[in-house]
Coordinates of C-alpha atoms in Angstrom, one line a residue:
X1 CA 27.7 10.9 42.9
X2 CA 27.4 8.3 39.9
X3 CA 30.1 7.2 37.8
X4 CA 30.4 7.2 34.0
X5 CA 29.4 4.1 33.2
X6 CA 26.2 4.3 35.8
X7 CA 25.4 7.1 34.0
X8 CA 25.8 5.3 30.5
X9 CA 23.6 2.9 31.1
X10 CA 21.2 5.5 32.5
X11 CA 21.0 7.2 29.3
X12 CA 20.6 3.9 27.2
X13 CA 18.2 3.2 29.6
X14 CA 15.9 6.5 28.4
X15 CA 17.2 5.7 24.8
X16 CA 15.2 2.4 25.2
X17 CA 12.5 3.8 26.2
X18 CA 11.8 6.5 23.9
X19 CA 12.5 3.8 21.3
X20 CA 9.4 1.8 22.7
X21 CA 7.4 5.2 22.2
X22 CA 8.7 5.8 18.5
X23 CA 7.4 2.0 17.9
X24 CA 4.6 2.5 19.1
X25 CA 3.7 5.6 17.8
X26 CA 4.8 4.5 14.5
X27 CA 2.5 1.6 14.8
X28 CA -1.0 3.6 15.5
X29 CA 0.0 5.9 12.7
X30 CA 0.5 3.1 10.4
X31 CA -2.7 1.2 11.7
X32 CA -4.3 4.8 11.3
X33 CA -2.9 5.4 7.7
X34 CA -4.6 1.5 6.3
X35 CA -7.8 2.7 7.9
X36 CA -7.7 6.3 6.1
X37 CA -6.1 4.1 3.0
X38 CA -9.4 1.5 3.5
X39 CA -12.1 4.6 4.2
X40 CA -11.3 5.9 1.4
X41 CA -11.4 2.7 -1.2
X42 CA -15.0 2.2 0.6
X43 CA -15.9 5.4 -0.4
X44 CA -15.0 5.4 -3.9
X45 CA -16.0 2.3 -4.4
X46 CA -19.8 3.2 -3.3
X47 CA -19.8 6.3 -5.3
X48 CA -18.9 4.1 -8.0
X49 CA -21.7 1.8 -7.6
X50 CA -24.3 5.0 -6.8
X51 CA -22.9 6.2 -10.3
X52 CA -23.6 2.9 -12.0
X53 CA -27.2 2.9 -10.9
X54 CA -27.5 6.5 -12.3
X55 CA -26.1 5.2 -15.3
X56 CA -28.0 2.6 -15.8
X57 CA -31.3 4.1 -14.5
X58 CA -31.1 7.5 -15.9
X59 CA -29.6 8.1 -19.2
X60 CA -29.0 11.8 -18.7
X61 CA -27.3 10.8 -16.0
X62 CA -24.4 12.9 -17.0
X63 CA -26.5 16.2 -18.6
X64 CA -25.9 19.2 -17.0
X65 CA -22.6 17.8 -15.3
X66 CA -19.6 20.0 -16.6
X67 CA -17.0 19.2 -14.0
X68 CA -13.8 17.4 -15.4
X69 CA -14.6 13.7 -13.7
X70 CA -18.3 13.9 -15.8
X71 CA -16.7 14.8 -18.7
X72 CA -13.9 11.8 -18.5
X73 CA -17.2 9.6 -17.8
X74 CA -19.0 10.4 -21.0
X75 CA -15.7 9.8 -22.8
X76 CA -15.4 6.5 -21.4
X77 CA -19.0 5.5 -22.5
X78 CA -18.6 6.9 -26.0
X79 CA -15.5 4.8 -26.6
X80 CA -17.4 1.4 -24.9
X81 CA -20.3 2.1 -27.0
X82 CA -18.2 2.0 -29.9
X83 CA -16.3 -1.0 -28.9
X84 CA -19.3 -2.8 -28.2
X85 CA -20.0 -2.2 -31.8
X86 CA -16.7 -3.6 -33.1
X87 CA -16.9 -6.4 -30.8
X88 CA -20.3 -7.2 -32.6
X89 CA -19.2 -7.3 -35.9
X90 CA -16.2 -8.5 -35.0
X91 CA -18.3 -11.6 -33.3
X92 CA -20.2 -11.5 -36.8
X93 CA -17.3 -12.4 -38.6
X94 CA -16.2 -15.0 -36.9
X95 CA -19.1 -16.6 -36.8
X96 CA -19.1 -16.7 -40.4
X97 CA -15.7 -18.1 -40.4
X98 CA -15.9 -20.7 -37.9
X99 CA -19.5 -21.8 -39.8
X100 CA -17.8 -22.1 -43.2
X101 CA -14.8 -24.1 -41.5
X102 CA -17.1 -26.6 -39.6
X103 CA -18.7 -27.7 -43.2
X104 CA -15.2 -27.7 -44.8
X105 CA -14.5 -29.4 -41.9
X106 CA -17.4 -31.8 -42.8
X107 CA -17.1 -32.3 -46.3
X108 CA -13.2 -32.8 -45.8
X109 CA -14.1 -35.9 -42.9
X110 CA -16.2 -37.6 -45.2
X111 CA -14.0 -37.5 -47.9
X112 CA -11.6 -38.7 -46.2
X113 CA -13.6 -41.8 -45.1
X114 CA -14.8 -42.3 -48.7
X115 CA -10.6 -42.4 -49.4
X116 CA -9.6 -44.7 -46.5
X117 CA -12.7 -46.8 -47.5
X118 CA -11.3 -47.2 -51.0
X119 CA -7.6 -47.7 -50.3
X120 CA -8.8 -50.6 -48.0
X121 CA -10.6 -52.0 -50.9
X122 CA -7.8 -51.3 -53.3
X123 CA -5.7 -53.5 -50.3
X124 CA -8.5 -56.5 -50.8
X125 CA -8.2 -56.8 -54.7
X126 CA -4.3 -56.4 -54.6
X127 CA -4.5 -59.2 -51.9
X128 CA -6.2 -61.2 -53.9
X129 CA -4.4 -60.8 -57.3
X130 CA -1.2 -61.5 -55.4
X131 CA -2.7 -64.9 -54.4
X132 CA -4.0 -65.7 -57.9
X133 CA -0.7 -64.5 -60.0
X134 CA 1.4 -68.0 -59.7
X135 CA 4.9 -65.4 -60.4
X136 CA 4.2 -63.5 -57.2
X137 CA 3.7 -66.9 -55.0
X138 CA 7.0 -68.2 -56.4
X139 CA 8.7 -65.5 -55.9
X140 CA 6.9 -64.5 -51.8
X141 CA 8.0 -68.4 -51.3
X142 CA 11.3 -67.9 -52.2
X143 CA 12.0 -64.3 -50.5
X144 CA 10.6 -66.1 -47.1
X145 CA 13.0 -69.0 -47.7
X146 CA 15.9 -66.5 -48.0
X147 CA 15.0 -64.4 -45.2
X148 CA 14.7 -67.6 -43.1
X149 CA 18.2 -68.5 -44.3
X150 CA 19.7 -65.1 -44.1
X151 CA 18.3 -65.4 -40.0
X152 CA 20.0 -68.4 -39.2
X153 CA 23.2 -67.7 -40.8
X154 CA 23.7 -64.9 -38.5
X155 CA 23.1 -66.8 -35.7
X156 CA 25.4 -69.1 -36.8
X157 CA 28.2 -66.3 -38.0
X158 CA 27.4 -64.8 -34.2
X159 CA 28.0 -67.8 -32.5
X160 CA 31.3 -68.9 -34.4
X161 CA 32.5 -64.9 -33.4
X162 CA 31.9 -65.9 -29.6
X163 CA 33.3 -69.4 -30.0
X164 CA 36.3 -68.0 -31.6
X165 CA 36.5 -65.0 -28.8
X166 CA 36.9 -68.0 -26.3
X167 CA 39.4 -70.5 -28.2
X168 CA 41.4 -68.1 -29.8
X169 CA 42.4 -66.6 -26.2
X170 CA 44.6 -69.8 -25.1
X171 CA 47.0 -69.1 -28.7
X172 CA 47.1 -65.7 -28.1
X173 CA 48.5 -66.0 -24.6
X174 CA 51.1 -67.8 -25.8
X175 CA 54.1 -65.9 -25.9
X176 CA 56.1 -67.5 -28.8
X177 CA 52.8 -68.7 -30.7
X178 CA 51.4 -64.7 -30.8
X179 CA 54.8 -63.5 -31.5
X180 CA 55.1 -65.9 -34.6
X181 CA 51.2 -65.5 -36.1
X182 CA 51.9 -61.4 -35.9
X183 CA 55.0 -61.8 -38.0
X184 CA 52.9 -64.3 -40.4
X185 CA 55.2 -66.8 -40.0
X186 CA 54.6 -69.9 -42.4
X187 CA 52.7 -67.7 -44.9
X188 CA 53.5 -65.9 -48.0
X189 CA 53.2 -62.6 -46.0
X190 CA 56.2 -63.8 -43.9
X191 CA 59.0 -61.2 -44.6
X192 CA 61.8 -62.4 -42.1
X193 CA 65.7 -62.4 -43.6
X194 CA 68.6 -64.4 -42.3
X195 CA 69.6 -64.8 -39.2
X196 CA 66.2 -63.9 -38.0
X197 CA 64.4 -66.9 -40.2
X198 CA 66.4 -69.2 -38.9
X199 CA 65.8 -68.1 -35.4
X200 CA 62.0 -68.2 -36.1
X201 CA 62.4 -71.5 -37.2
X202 CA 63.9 -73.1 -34.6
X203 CA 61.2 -71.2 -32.4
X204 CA 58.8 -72.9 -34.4
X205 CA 60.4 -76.1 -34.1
X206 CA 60.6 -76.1 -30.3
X207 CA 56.6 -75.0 -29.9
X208 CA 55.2 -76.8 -32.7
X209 CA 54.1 -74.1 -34.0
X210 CA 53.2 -75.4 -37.9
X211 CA 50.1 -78.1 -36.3
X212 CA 49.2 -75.1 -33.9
X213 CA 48.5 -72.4 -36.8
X214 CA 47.0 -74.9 -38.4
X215 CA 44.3 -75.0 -35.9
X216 CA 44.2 -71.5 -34.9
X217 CA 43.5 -71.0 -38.7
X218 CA 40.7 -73.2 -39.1
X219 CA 39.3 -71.4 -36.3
X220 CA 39.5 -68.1 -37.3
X221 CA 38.8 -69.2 -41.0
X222 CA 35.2 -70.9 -39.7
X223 CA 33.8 -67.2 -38.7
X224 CA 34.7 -65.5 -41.6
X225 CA 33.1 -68.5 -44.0
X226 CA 29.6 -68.1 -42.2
X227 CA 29.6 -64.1 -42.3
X228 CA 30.6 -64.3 -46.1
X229 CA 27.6 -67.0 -46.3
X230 CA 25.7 -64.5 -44.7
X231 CA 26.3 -61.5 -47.2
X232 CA 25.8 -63.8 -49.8
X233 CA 22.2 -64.7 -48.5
X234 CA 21.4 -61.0 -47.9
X235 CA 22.4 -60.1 -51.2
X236 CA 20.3 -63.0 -52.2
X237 CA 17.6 -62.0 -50.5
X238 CA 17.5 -58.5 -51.5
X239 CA 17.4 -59.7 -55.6
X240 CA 14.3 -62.1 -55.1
X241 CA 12.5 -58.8 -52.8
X242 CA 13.6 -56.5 -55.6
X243 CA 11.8 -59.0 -58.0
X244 CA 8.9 -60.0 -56.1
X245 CA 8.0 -56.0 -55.7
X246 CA 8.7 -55.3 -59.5
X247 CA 6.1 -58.6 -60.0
X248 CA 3.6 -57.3 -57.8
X249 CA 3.9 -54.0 -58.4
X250 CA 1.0 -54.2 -61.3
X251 CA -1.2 -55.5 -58.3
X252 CA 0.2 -53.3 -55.2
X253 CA 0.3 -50.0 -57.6
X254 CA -3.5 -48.9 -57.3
X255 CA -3.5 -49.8 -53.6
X256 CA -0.5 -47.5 -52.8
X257 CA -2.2 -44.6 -54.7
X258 CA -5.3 -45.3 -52.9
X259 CA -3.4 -45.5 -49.7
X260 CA -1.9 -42.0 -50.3
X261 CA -5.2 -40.1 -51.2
X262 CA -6.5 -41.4 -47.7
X263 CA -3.7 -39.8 -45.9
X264 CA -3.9 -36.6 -47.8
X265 CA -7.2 -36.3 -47.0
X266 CA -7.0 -37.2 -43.4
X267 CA -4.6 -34.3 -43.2
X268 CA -6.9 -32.4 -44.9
X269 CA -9.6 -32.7 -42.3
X270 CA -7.3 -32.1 -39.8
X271 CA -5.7 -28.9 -40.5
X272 CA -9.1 -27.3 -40.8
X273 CA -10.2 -28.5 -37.7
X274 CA -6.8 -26.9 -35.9
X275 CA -8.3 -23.8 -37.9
X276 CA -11.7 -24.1 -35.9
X277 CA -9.7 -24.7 -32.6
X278 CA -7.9 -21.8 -32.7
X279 CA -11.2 -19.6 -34.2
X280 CA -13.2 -21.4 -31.0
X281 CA -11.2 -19.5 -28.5
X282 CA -10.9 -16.3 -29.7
X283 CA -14.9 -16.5 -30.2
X284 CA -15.5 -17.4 -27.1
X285 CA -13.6 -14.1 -25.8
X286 CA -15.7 -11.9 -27.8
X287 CA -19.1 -13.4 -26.5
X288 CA -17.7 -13.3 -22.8
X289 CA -17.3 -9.1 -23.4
X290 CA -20.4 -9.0 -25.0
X291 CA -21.7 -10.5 -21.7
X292 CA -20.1 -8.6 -19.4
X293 CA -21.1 -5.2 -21.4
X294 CA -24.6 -6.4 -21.0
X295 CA -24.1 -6.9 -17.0
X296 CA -22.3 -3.7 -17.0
X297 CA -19.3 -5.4 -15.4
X298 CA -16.5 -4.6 -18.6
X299 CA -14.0 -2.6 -17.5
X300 CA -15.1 0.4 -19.3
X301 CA -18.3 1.1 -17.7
X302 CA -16.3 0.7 -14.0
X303 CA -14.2 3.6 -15.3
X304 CA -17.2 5.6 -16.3
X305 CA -19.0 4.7 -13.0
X306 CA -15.8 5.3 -10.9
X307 CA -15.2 8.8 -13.0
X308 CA -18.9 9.3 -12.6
X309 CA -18.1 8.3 -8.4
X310 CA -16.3 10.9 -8.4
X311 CA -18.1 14.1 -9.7
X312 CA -20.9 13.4 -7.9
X313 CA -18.8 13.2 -4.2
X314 CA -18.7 16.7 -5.2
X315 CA -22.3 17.3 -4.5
X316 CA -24.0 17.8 -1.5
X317 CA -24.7 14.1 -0.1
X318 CA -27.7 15.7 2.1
X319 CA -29.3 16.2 -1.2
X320 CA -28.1 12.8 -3.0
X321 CA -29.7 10.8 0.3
X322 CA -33.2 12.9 -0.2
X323 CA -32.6 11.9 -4.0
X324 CA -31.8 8.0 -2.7
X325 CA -34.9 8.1 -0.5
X326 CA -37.1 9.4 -3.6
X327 CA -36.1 5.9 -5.7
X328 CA -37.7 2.4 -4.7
X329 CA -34.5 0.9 -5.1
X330 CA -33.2 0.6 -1.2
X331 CA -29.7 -0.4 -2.7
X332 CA -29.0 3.9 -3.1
X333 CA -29.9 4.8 0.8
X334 CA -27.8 1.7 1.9
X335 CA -24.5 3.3 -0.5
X336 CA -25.3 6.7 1.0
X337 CA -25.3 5.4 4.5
X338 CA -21.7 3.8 4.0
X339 CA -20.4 6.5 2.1
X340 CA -21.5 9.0 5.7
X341 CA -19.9 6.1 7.6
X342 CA -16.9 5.9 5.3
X343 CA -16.0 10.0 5.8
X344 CA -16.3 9.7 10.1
X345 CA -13.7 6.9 9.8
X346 CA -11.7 8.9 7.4
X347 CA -12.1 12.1 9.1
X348 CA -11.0 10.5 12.7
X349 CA -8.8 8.6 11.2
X350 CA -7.2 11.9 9.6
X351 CA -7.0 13.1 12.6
X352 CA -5.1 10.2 14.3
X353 CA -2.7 10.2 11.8
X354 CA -1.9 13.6 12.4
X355 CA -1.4 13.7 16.0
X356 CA 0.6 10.7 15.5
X357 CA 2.7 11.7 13.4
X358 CA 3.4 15.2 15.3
X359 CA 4.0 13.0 18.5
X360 CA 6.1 10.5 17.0
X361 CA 8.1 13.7 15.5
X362 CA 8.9 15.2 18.8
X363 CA 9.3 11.4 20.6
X364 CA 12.6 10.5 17.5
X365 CA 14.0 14.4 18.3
X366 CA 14.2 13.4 21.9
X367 CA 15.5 10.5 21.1
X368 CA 18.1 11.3 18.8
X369 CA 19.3 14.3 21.2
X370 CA 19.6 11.3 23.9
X371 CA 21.5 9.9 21.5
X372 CA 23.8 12.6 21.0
X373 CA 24.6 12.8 24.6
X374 CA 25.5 8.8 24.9
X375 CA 27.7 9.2 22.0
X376 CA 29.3 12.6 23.6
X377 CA 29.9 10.7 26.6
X378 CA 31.8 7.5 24.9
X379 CA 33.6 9.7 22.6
X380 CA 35.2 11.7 25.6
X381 CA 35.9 8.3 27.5
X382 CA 33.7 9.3 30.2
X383 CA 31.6 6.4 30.1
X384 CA 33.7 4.6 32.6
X385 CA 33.8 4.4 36.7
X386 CA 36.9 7.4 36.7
X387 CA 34.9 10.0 35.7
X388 CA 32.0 11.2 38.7
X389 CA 28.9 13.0 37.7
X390 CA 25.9 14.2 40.2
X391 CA 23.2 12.0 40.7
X392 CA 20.9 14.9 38.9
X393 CA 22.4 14.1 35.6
X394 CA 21.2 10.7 36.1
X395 CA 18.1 11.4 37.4
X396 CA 15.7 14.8 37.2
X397 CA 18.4 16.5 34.5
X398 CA 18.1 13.4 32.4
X399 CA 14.8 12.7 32.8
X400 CA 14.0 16.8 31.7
X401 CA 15.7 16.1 28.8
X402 CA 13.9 12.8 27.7
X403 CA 10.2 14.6 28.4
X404 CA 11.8 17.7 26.1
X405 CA 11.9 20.2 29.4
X406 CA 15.8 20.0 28.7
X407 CA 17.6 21.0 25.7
X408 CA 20.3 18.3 25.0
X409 CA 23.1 21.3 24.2
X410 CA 21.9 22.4 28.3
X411 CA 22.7 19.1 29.2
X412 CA 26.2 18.8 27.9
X413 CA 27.1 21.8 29.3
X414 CA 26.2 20.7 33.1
X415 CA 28.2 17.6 32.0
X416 CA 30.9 19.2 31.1
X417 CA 31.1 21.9 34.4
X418 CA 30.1 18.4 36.4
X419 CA 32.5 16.0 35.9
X420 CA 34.7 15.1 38.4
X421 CA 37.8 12.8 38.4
X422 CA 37.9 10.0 41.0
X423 CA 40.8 10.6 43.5
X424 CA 43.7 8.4 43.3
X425 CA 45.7 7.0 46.0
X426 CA 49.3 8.6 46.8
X427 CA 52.0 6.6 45.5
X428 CA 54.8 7.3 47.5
X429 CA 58.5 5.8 46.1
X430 CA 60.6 4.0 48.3
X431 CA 64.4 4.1 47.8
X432 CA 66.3 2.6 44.5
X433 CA 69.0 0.6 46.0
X434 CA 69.7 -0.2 42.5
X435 CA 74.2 -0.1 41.1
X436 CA 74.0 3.5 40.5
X437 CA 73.0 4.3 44.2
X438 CA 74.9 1.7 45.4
X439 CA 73.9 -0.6 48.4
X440 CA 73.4 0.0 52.6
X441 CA 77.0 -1.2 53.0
X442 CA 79.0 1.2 51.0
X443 CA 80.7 0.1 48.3
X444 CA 83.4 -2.4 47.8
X445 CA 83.3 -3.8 51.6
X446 CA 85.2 -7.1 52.0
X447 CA 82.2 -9.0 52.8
X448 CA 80.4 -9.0 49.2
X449 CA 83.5 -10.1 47.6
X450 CA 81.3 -12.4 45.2
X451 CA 79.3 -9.4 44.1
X452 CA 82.1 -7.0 43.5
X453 CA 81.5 -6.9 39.8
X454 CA 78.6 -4.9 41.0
X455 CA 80.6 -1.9 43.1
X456 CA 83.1 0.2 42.1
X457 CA 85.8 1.5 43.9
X458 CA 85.0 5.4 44.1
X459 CA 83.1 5.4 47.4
X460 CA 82.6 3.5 50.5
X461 CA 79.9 6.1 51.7
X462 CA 76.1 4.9 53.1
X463 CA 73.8 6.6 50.4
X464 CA 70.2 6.0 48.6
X465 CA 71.0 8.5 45.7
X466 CA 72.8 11.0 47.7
X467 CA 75.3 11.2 50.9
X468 CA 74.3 11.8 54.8
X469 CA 76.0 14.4 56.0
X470 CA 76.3 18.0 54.9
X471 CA 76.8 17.4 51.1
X472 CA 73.6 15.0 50.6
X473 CA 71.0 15.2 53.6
X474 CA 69.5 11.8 53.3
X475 CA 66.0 12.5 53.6
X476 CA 63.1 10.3 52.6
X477 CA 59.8 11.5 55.1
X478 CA 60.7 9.1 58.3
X479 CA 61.9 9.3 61.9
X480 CA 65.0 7.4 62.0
X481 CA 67.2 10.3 62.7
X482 CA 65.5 10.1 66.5
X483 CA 66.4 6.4 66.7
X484 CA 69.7 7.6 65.7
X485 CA 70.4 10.4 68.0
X486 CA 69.1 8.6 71.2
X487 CA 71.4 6.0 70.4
X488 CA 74.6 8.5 70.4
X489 CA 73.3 9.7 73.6
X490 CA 72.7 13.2 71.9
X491 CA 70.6 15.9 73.5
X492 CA 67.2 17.1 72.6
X493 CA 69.0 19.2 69.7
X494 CA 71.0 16.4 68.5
X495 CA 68.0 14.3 68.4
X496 CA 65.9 16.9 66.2
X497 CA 68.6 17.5 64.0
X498 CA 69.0 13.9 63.3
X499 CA 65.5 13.3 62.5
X500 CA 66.1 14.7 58.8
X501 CA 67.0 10.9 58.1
X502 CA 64.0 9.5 57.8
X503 CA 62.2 6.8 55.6
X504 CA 58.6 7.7 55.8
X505 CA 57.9 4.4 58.7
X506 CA 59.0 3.8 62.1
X507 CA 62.5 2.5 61.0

């Protein structure tokens, strides 16, 4: 006999098992299905190339072929034929296009030189006008003096800010001295009344505060002289700029037109040759179709060849190979000889696949009946050590049912007849000398005085849920009534009557 949860792990054990198989049957078909999946490419792919010789040998190629794939080939080579055509006279065009763009492009550079050439010329003679004209020279001097001053009376207006930043911060943190300049005091903008002036005065008084805003005035009022001498130079010095370019204006004038036609014709040439960038590519795409048409590698004559492929895998391939050994081209008998090779891999590995597949059907049904049977077994709780099986359900009956001998429903039912329940042990209960049976010394006796809240007062009798005598028969499965009866001397009779009290021991 096995118990539940031997058997359990029995079953999981065949579970894994059959798993094992279904992976590995799972893994030769798929292995099997990429070399059916690669046979087959290799085939195609040398019809395809066979075709392409035909085609490209043999223009009739196709005559006398009425099947549906010979019929989608000649379609295919009457629409390339005409996109070839396009593509030629599409190439035409732009060939025009891109040669009238690269003499604009030409004409438009060197006329742009010519321009730059000029406004640099137009730049020498203003130049030199400007130098001659005694106005201009009076005026450049005195806009470079200005600028000159304008420059250092910022510095100066910058340093007298920082200065002032660092002095001005002693006066300030004076309590009585900020509190006074924010209220104006001494000015005209003072607007204190009464009994607050003459409190600010007396403040004033006790700090010295007249000699101190004095000071702190002259220090404020030296940063604000320099920055208004500053505006006053840049305003300055934007009158004598505005003059000298109205007085050398009659000189600059021709240059700056000069200048201007340059840079409209440098933009000129530029824009038409991002015009021939852009035609340059699209050219080049053109000529590389026209190339590959002439290799017969466009993607038009593959489809023919491929369409072609696959009307003549129709035909007898005893007959192509004597037609392959007719040509001097050995290129043909080497594509027949793959395309033979090809259909022995693909019909073995047809039939791999197959028996693969029927195996690994029949190894996942015997694997998800044993899987039925371990989930029966948990859902009735017998997976544990109560429940007792034969060792055949763990063994031959198990193993039937694994291989398939066994139907899983046949299984169930011998482990449902099977099962037996471990035995338990008797449990055998010994006497409740609890308050409602009362205790071995009656009830009430004079001795348990200190546990009298525990008796009662209705009997003094020696019981264990019952009385000895006639009305109780204190029986519990022992041999004390012998103990008893020899004691009182009894006879045999006395001493077999009295053995109904008993306790189940030798007591």
């Amino acid at each position: 006999m096995i118990d539940g949860r031997e058997l359990a792990r029995r079953i999981d054990k065949r579970k894994d098992r059959l798993w094992r198989d279904e992976r590995r049957l799972a893994a030769v078909a798929d292995d099997a299905g990429r070399l059916l999946s690669n046979s087959r490419a290799e085939e195609a792919k040398a019809w395809a190339r066979l075709a392409g010789m035909r085609l490209a040998d043999d223009a009739g190629a196709l005559s006398g072929r009425i099947d549906g794939s010979a019929r989608e080939a000649a379609t295919i080579l009457e629409r390339r034929e005409r996109r070839i055509d396009e593509t030629r006279v599409e190439i035409k065009a732009l060939e025009g296009r891109a040669e009238t763009l690269t003499l604009d492009l030409e004409h438009a550079v060197r006329i742009a030189a010519d321009a730059a050439d000029a406004a640099g010329r137009r730049r020498s003679e203003a130049l030199a006008a400007l130098e001659k004209d005694e106005v201009c020279r009076t005026a450049a001097a005195g806009v470079a003096a200005l600028r000159g001053q304008a420059a250092k009376a910022g510095e100066k207006t910058t340093a007298a800010r920082a200065e002032l930043e660092g002095k001005a911060r002693p006066y300030l943190a004076e309590p009585m001295f900020a509190y006074l300049w924010e209220r104006a005091y001494g000015t005209g903008n003072y607007a204190g009344r009464g009994v607050f002036r003459m409190l600010d005065r007396w403040i004033a008084r006790l700090v010295g505060y007249d000699r101190a805003r004095l000071d702190f005035h002259n220090l404020n009022e030296i940063p604000r002289r320099l920055a208004s001498h500053t505006e006053r130079l840049q305003t300055d010095l934007a009158a004598a700029q505005a003059a000298l370019d109205a007085a050398s204006r009659i000189h600059t004038g021709p240059a700056e037109e000069a200048e201007a036609e340059a840079d409209r014709r440098r933009s000129e040439a530029e824009d038409l040759r991002k015009r021939l960038d852009r035609l340059r590519p699209e050219l080049g795409r053109h000529g590389r179709e026209l190339r590959k048409a002439a290799e017969r590698n466009d993607a038009d004559w593959l489809e023919a060849a491929a369409a072609l492929g696959r009307s003549l895998a129709g035909d007898n391939l005893d007959m192509i190979e004597k037609a392959a050994a007719l040509t001097p081209d050995p290129e043909d008998d080497m594509l027949v000889a793959g395309i033979r090779a090809a259909r022995a891999r693909i019909a073995e590995a047809e039939r791999v696949s197959a028996a693969a597949a029927e195996q690994l059907a029949d190894v996942r049904k015997r694997r998800k009946g044993i899987e039925g049977e371990a989930e029966f077994l948990a859902a009735q709780g017998w997976d544990d050590d109560e429940s007792l099986f034969e060792d055949e359900l763990g063994n031959a009956a198990l193993i039937q049912m694994a291989e398939g001998q066994l139907a899983p429903y046949s299984y169930r039912v011998k482990l449902n007849l099977r099962r037996k329940s471990k035995p338990r042990p008797v449990v055998r209960h010994e006497p409740s000398w609890s308050r409602d049976a009362g205790s071995v010394w009656g009830r009430g006796g004079s001795s348990d005085e200190e546990a009298g809240s525990r008796r009662t007062s209705q009997s003094d009798e020696f019981r264990t849920g019952g009385t000895i005598g006639g009305s109780g028969g204190f029986v519990t499965g022992g041999v004390i009534g012998a103990v008893v009866g020899a004691a009182l001397g009894g006879d045999g009779a006395q001493a077999d009557a009295a053995s109904d009290f008993s306790t189940g021991g030798d007591f």
